[in-house]
Short mmCIF file of C-alpha atoms in Angstrom, two decimals:
data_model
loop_
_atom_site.label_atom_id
_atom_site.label_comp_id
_atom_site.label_asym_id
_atom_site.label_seq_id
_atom_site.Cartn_x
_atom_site.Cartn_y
_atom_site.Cartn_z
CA UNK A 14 38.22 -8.35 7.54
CA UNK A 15 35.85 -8.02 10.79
CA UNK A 16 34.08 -4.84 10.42
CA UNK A 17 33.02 -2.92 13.15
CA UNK A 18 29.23 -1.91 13.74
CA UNK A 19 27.61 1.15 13.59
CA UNK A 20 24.06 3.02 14.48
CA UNK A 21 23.18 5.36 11.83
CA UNK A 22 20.36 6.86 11.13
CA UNK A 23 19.09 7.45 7.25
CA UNK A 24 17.50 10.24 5.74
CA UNK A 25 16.68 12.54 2.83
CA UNK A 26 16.10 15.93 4.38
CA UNK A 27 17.64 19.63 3.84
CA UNK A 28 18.75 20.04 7.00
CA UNK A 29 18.50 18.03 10.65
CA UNK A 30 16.39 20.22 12.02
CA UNK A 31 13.08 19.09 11.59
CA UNK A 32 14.53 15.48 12.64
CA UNK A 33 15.97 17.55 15.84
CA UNK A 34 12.23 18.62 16.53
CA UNK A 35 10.98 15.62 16.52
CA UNK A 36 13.72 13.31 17.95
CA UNK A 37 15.94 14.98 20.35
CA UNK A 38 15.34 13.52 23.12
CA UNK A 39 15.80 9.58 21.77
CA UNK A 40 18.84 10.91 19.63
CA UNK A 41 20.20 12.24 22.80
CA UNK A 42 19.71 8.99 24.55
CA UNK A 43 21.10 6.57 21.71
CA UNK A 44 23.90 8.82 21.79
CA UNK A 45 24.92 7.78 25.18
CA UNK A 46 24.59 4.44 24.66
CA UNK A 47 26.36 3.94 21.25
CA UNK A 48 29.92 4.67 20.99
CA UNK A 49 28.93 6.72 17.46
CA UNK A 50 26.14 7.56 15.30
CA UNK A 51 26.54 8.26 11.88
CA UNK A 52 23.71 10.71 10.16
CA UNK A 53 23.67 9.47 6.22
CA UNK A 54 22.21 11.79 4.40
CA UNK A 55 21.07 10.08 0.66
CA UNK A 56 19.02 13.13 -0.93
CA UNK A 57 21.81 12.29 -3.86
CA UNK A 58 20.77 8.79 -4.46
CA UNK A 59 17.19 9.98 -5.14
CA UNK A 60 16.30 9.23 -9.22
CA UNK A 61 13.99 12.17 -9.13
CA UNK A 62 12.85 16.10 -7.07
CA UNK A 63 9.71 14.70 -5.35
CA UNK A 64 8.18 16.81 -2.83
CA UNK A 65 10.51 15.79 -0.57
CA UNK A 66 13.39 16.61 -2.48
CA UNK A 67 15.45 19.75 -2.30
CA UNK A 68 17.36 21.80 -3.75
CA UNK A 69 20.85 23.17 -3.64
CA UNK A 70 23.41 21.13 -0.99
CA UNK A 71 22.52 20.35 2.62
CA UNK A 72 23.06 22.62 5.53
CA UNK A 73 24.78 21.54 8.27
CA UNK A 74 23.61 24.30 10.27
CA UNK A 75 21.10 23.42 13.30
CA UNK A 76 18.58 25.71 15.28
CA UNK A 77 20.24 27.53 18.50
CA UNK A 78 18.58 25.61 20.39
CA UNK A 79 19.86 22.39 19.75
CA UNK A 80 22.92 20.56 21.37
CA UNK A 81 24.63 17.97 19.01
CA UNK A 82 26.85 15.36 20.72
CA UNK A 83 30.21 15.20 20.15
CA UNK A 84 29.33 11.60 18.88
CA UNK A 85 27.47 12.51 15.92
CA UNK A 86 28.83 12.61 12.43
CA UNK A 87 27.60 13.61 9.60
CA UNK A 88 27.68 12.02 6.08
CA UNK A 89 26.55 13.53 3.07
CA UNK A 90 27.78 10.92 0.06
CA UNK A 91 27.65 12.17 -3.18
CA UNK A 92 27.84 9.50 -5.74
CA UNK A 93 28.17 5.96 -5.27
CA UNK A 94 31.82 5.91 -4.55
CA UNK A 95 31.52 7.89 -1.70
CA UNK A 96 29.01 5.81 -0.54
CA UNK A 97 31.34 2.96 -0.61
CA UNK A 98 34.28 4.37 0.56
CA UNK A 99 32.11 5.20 3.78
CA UNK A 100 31.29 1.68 3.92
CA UNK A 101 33.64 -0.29 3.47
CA UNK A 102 34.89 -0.99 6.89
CA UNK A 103 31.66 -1.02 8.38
CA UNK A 104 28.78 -3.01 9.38
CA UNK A 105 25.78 -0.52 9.79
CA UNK A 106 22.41 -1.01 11.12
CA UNK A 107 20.19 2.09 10.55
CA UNK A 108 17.21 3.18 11.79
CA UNK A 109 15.31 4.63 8.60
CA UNK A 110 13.98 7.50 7.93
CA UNK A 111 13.56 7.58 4.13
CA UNK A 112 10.40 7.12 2.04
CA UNK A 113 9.01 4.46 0.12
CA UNK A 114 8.48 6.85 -3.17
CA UNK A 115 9.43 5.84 -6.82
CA UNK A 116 12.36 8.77 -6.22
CA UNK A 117 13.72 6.57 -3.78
CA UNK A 118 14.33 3.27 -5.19
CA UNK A 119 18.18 3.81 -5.84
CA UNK A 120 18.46 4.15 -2.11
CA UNK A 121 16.70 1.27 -1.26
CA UNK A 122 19.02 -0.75 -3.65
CA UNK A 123 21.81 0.79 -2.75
CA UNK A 124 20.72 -0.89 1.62
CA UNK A 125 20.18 -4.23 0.06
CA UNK A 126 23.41 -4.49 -2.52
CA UNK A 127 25.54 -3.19 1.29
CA UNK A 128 22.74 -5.40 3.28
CA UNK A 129 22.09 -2.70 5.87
CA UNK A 130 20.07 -4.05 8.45
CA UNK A 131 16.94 -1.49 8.80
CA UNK A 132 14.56 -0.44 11.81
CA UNK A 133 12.04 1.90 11.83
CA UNK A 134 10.66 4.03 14.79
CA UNK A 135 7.45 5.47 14.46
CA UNK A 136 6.87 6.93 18.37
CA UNK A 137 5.48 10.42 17.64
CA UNK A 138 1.90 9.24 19.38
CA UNK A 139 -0.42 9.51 16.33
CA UNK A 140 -2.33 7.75 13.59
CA UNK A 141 -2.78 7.11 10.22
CA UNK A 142 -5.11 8.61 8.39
CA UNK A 143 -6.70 8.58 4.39
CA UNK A 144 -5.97 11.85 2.64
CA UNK A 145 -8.63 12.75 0.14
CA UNK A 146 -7.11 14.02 -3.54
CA UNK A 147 -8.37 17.62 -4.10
CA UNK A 148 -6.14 18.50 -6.72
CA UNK A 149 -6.55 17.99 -10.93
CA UNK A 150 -6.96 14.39 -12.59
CA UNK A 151 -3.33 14.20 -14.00
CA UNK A 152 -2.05 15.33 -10.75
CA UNK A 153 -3.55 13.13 -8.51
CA UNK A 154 -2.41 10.30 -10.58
CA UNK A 155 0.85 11.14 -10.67
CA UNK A 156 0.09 11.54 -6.75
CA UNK A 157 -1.24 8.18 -6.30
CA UNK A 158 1.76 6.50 -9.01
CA UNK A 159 4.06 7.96 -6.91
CA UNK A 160 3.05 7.55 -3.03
CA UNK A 161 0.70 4.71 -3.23
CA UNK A 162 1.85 2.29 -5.89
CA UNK A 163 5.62 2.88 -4.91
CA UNK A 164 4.65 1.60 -1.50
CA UNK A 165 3.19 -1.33 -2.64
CA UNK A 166 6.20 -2.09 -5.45
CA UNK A 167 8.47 -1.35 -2.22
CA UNK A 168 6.76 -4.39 -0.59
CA UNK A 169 6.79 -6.82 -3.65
CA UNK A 170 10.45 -6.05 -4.05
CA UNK A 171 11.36 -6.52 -0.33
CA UNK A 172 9.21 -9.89 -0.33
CA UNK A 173 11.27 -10.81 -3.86
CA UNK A 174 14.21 -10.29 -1.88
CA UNK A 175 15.46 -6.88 -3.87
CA UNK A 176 15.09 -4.15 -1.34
CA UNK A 177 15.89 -4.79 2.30
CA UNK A 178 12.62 -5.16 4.55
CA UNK A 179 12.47 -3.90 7.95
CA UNK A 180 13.83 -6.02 10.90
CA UNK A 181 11.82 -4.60 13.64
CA UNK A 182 9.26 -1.52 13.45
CA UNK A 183 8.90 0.58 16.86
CA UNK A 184 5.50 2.05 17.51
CA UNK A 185 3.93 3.76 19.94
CA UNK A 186 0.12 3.28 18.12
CA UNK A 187 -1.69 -0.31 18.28
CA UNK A 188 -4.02 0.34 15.75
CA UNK A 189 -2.18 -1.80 12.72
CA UNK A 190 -1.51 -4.29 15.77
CA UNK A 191 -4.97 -4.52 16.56
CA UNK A 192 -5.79 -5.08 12.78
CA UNK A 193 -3.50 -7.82 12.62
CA UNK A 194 -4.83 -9.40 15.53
CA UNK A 195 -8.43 -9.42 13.89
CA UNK A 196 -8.27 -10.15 11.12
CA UNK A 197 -6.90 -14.01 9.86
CA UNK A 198 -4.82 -13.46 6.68
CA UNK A 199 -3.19 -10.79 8.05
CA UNK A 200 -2.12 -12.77 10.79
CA UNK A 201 -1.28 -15.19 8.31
CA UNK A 202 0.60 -12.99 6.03
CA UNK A 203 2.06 -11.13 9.38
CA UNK A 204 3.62 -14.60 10.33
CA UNK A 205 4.70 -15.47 7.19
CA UNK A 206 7.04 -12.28 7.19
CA UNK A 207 5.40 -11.11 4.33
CA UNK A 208 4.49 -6.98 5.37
CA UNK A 209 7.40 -5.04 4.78
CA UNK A 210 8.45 -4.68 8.71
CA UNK A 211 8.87 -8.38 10.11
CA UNK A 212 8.02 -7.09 13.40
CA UNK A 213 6.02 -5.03 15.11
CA UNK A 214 7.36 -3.68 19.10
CA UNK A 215 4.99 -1.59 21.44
CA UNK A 216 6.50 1.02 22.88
CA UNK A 217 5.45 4.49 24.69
CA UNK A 218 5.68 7.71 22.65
CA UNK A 219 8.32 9.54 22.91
CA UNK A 220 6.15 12.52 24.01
CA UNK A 221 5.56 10.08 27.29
CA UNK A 222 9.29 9.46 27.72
CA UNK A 223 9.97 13.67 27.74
CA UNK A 224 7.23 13.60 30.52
CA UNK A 225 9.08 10.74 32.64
CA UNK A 226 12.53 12.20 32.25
CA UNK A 227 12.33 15.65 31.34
CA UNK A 228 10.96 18.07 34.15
CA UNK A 229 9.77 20.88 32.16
CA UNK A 230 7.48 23.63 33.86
CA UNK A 231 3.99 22.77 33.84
CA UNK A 232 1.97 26.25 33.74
CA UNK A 233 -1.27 27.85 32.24
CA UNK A 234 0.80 30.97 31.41
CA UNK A 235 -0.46 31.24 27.55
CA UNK A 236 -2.92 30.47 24.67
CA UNK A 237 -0.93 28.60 22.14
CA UNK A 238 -1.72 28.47 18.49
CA UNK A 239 -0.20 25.49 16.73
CA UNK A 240 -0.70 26.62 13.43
CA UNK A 241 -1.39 25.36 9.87
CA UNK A 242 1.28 24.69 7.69
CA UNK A 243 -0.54 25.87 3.78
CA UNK A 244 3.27 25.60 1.52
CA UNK A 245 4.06 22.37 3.30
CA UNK A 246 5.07 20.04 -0.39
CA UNK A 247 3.01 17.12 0.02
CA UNK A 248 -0.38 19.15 1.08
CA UNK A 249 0.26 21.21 -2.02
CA UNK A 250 0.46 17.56 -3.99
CA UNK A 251 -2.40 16.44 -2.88
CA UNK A 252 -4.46 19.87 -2.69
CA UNK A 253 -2.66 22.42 -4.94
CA UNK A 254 -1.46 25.72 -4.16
CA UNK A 255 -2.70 27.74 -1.79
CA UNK A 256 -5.13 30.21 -2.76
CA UNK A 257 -3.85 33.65 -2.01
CA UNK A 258 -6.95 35.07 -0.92
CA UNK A 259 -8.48 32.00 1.06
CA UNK A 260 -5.33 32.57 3.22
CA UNK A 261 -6.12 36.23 3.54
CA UNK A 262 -9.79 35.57 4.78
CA UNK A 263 -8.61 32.44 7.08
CA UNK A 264 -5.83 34.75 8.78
CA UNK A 265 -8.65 37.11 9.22
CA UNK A 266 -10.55 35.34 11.18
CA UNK A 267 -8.18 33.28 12.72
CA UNK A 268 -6.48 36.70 14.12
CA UNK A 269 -9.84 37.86 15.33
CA UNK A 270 -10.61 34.64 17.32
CA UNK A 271 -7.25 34.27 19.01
CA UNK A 272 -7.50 37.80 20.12
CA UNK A 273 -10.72 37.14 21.43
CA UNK A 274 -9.58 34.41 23.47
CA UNK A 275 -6.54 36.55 24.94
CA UNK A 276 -8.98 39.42 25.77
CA UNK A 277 -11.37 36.72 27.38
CA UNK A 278 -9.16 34.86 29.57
CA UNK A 279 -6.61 37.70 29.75
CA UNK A 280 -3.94 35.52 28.41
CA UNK A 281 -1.19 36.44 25.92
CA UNK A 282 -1.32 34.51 22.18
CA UNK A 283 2.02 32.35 20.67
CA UNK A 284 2.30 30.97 17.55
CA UNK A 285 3.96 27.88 17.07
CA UNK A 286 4.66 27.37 13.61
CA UNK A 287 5.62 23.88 11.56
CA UNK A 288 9.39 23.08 11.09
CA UNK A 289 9.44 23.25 7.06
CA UNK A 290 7.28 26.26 7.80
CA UNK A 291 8.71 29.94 6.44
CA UNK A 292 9.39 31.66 9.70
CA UNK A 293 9.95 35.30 8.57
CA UNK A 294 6.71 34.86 6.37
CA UNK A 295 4.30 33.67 9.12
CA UNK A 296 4.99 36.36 11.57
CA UNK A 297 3.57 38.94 8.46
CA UNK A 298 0.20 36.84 9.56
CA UNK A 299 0.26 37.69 12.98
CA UNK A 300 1.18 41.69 13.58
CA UNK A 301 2.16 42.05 16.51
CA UNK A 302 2.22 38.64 17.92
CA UNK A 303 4.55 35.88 19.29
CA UNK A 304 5.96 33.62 16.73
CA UNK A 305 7.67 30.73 16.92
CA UNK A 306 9.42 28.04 15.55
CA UNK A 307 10.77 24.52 17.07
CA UNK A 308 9.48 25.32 20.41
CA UNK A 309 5.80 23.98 20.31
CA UNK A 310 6.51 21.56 23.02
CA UNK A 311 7.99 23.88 25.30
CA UNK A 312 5.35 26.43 24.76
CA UNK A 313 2.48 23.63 25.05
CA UNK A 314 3.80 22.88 28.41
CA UNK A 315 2.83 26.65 29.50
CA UNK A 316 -0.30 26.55 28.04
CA UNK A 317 -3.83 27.65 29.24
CA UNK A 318 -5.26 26.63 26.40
CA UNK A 319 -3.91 25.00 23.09
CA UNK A 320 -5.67 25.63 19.66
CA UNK A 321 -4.59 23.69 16.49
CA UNK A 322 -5.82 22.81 13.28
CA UNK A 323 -3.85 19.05 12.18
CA UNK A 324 -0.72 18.38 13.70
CA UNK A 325 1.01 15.61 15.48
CA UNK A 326 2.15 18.07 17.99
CA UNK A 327 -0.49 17.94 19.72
CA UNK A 328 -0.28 14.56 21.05
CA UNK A 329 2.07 16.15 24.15
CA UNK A 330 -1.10 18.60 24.91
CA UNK A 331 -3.34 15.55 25.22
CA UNK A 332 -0.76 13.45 27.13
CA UNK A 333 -0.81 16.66 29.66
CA UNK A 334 -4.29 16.93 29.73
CA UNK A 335 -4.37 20.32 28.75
CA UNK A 336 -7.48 22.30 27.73
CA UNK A 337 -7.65 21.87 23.57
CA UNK A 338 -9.75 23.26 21.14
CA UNK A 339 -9.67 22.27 17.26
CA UNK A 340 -9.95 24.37 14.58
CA UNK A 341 -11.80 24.60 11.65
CA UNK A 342 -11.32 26.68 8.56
CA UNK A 343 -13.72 26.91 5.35
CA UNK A 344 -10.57 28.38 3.73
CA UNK A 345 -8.05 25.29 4.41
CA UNK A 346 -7.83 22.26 2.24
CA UNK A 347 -10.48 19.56 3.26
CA UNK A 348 -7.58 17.18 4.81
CA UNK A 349 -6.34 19.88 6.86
CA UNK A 350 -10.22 19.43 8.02
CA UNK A 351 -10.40 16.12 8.28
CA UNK A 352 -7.20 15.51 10.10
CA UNK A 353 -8.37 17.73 13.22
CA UNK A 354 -11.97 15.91 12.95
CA UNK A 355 -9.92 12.84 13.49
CA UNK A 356 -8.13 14.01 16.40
CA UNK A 357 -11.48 15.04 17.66
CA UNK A 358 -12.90 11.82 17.03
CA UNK A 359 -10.85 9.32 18.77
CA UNK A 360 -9.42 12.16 21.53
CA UNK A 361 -13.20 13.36 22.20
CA UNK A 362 -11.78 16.96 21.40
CA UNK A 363 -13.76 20.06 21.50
CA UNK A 364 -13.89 21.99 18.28
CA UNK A 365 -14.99 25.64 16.98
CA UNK A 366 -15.23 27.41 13.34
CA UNK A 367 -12.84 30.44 13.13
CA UNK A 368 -15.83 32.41 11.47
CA UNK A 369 -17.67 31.56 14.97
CA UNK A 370 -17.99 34.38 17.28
CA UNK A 371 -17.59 33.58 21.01
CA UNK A 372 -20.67 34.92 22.56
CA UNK A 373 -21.36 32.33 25.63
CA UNK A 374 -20.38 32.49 29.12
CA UNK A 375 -16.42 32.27 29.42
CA UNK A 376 -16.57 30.30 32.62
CA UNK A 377 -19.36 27.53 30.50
CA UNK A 378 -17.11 27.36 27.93
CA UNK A 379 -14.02 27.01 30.37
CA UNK A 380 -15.96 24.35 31.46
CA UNK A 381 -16.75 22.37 28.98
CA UNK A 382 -12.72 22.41 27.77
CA UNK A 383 -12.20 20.96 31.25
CA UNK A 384 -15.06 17.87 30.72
CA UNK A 385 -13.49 17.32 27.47
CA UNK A 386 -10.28 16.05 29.72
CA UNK A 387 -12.37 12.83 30.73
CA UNK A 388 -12.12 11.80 26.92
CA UNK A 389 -8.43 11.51 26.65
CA UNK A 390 -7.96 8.29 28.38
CA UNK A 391 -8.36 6.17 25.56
CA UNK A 392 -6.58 8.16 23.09
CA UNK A 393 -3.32 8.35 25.58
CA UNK A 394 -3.74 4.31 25.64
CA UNK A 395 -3.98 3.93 22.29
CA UNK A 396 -1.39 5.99 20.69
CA UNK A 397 0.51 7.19 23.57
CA UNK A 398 1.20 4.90 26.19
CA UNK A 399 0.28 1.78 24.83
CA UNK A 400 3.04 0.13 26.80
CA UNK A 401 1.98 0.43 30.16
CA UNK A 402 4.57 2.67 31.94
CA UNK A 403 7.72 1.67 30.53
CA UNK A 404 9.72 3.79 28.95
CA UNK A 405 10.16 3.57 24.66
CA UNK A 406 13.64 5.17 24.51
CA UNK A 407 14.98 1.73 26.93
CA UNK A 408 13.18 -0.81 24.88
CA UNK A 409 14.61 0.54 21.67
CA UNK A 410 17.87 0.71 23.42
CA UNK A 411 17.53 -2.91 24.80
CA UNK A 412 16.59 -4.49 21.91
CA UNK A 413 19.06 -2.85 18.98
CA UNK A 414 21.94 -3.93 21.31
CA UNK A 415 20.10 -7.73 21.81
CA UNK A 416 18.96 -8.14 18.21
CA UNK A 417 22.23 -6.02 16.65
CA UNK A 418 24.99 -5.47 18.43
#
C-alpha cells in the first residue's frame, strides 16, 4: 500500500498557544502550501513529569486572537495503539518540536520504529547561551543527568542508528555555522553526518519575514515592559523557587522605574508578559497598569521605548531599531542576568539597574538610546537576517517539498 504524505508538526506542550506565539505566521504559510497539517501531540509517550511535562489532558482551546486553518488537525494519541492507528496509512515528515530529555526517549523511539523523517526550525533570531546552576548539589545533578547527558545519549543513539537524526535543521543564527567552519574536526565530524542534524540551512528569522509581509503600524505610542518570567519550570530547575520577598522588592522597584519613565517621556506603560506566564497573577504586580499576554510583538511595534530583562522577544525590537534598554535586577536569578548582558553584548544594548534612579537630562539619555541604534547592525546579520533578504518562510517551503514531497 502507497501511503500518502503528510506535514506534521511534533510536540509535547499543554496547549498550542505558546507554539501560536511564536509560529503563526510560518504555520499560517505552510498551511497554504500543504494540503494538511497534522499537530501530534506526544506528552503521553513521555517516561517521566519533567519540567516540561504537564498535568491533566491537553486543551484544545487557543487565545482569541488566533485564527486556526481549516487545515489543521489535531492529534492527541494516547497509548501506542492510537499512535498506530494514526499511522498507518501515512507517510509523515515532521518538523520537531520535542526535547532531547531522558523523559523523552519513548518518543524518539517511537519516530525511528515509524521512520518519521524529522526537521527542525530554529528561526526565532537568537542565541545560545550557558546557564549557570544556582540551585542545591542533588538538584543540579539531576539537572545536568537530565538536560545535558540526555542530549548527548540522544546523539550516540541517533549516530548508532536507534533514534532518528535530523534531516535538515533551519536557522536563522550562524554562530554553530561559523564554529563549524573554524574549527577542523568539526568540519570533519559535520561531513561525516555525525551531529545530530545532517544539515544545517540559513535562513532569515521569522521576525524578518513578519516585517516583509506583514504591515503592522510602526509608532512610538508606548513604553513596553517585556517582563520576567520567575515560575517559568526550567528557571526554577536550574535556580529554585522564587523567593517571595526578592519578588516583592524587584516589583518595587521595577514599578517605580517604569513610572518614572511614563512621567518622563509622558508615555503610557504595557506589560507584556511570557506565554507560560500566570496572567491573572502578574497584573496583581502592576496596579493599575496594562497587562498583557501574546501580544508583545504587536505592542513592540508601537513602542517608544522597549525595556526587558531576557527574552527572545526582543529580537523584533532590535530588527526595528527601536530604542531598548535592559534590565537588571539584584533580586532575579543570575541567568536571568546574564541572558540580558548577552543581549547587550553582541546587540551593543544600553542597560540600567532597577534600584537606579533616573536623575540625568531626559533628552541625554534619549540620546544615547538613539546612538545605541548604530550597534544593531551586526546583531540583525548575525541572528536575524543572516540570509541576505530572502525570505525564511519560502526556503523552508521550497526545500520540504524538494527534499520531501
Amino acid at each position: 500500500m502507497k501511503k500518502k504524505k503528510y506535514l506534521a508538526w511534533i510536540f509535547t506542550e499543554k496547549s498550542l498557544n505558546k507554539t501560536f506565539t511564536i509560529h503563526f505566521f510560518l504555520i499560517n504559510k505552510l498551511c497554504e502550501n500543504f494540503e494538511k497539517i497534522y499537530f501530534i501531540n506526544m506528552n503521553k509517550f513521555k517516561l517521566f513529569k519533567d519540567w516540561y511535562s504537564y498535568e491533566g489532558e491537553f486543551s484544545y482551546e487557543l487565545d482569541n486572537k488566533f485564527k486556526v486553518p481549516r487545515n489543521i488537525e489535531i492529534i492527541c494519541p494516547r497509548n501506542i495503539k492510537d499512535f498506530e492507528d494514526f499511522i498507518f496509512d501515512k507517510e509523515i515528515i515532521a518538523i520537531n518540536n520535542i526535547g532531547r530529555f531522558f523523559s523523552d526517549l519513548k518518543i524518539h523511539f517511537l519516530l525511528a520504529k515509524y521512520r518519521i523523517k524529522q526537521v527542525q526550525i530554529h528561526n526565532i533570531g537568537f542565541f545560545n547561551t550557558n546557564l549557570k546552576l544556582e540551585n542545591s548539589f542533588w538538584n543540579n545533578l539531576k539537572y545536568k543527568l537530565h538536560k545535558n547527558f540526555s542530549h548527548k545519549l540522544i546523539v550516540l543513539l541517533s549516530n548508532l542508528k536507534l533514534v532518528p537524526k535530523i534531516q535538515i535543521k533551519f536557522t536563522s543564527s550562524t554562530e554553530i555555522i561559523e564554529i563549524i567552519k573554524n574549527s577542523f574536526i568539526k568540519k570533519i565530524l559535520y561531513n561525516l553526518k555525525l551531529f545530530y542534524a545532517k544539515e544545517l540551512v540559513p535562513i532569515n528569522s521569522s521576525s524578518f519575514d513578519i516585517f516583509k509581509n506583514i504591515k503592522m503600524e510602526i509608532n512610538e505610542e508606548k513604553i513596553v515592559l517585556l517582563d520576567v518570567n520567575f515560575i517559568h519550570p526550567e528557571l526554577i530547575a536550574i535556580s529554585g523557587n522564587p523567593d517571595k520577598k526578592k519578588i516583592t522588592k524587584h516589583y518595587y522597584y521595577l514599578n517605580k522605574l517604569i513610572n518614572n519613565l511614563s512621567a518622563m517621556y509622558k508615555k503610557e506603560i504595557v506589560i507584556c508578559i511570557h506565554p507560560s506566564d500566570n496572567l491573572e497573577n502578574k497584573k496583581k504586580y502592576f496596579p493599575n497598569l496594562n497587562v498583557v499576554q501574546y501580544e508583545s510583538r504587536e505592542n513592540i511595534y508601537k513602542a517608544f521605548l522597549v525595556l526587558f530583562f531576557d527574552t527572545s522577544a526582543i529580537v523584533d525590537a532590535i530588527l526595528l531599531k527601536k530604542r531598548i534598554l535592559c534590565l537588571i535586577s539584584n533580586f532575579a536569578p543570575e541567568n536571568i542576568t546574564n541572558f540580558g548582558l548577552d543581549f547587550v553584548n553582541r546587540a551593543g544594548l544600553l542597560k540600567i539597574n532597577i534600584e537606579e534612579e533616573i536623575k540625568i537630562n531626559k533628552d541625554k539619555f534619549l540620546s544615547k538610546l538613539d546612538n545605541a541604534k548604530d550597534n544593531y547592525s551586526n546583531y540583525i546579520k548575525s541572528y536575524i537576517t543572516p540570509d541576505g533578504n530572502n525570505l525564511g518562510y519560502e526556503k523552508i517551503i521550497r526545500i520540504l517539498k524538494e527534499r520531501f514531497f
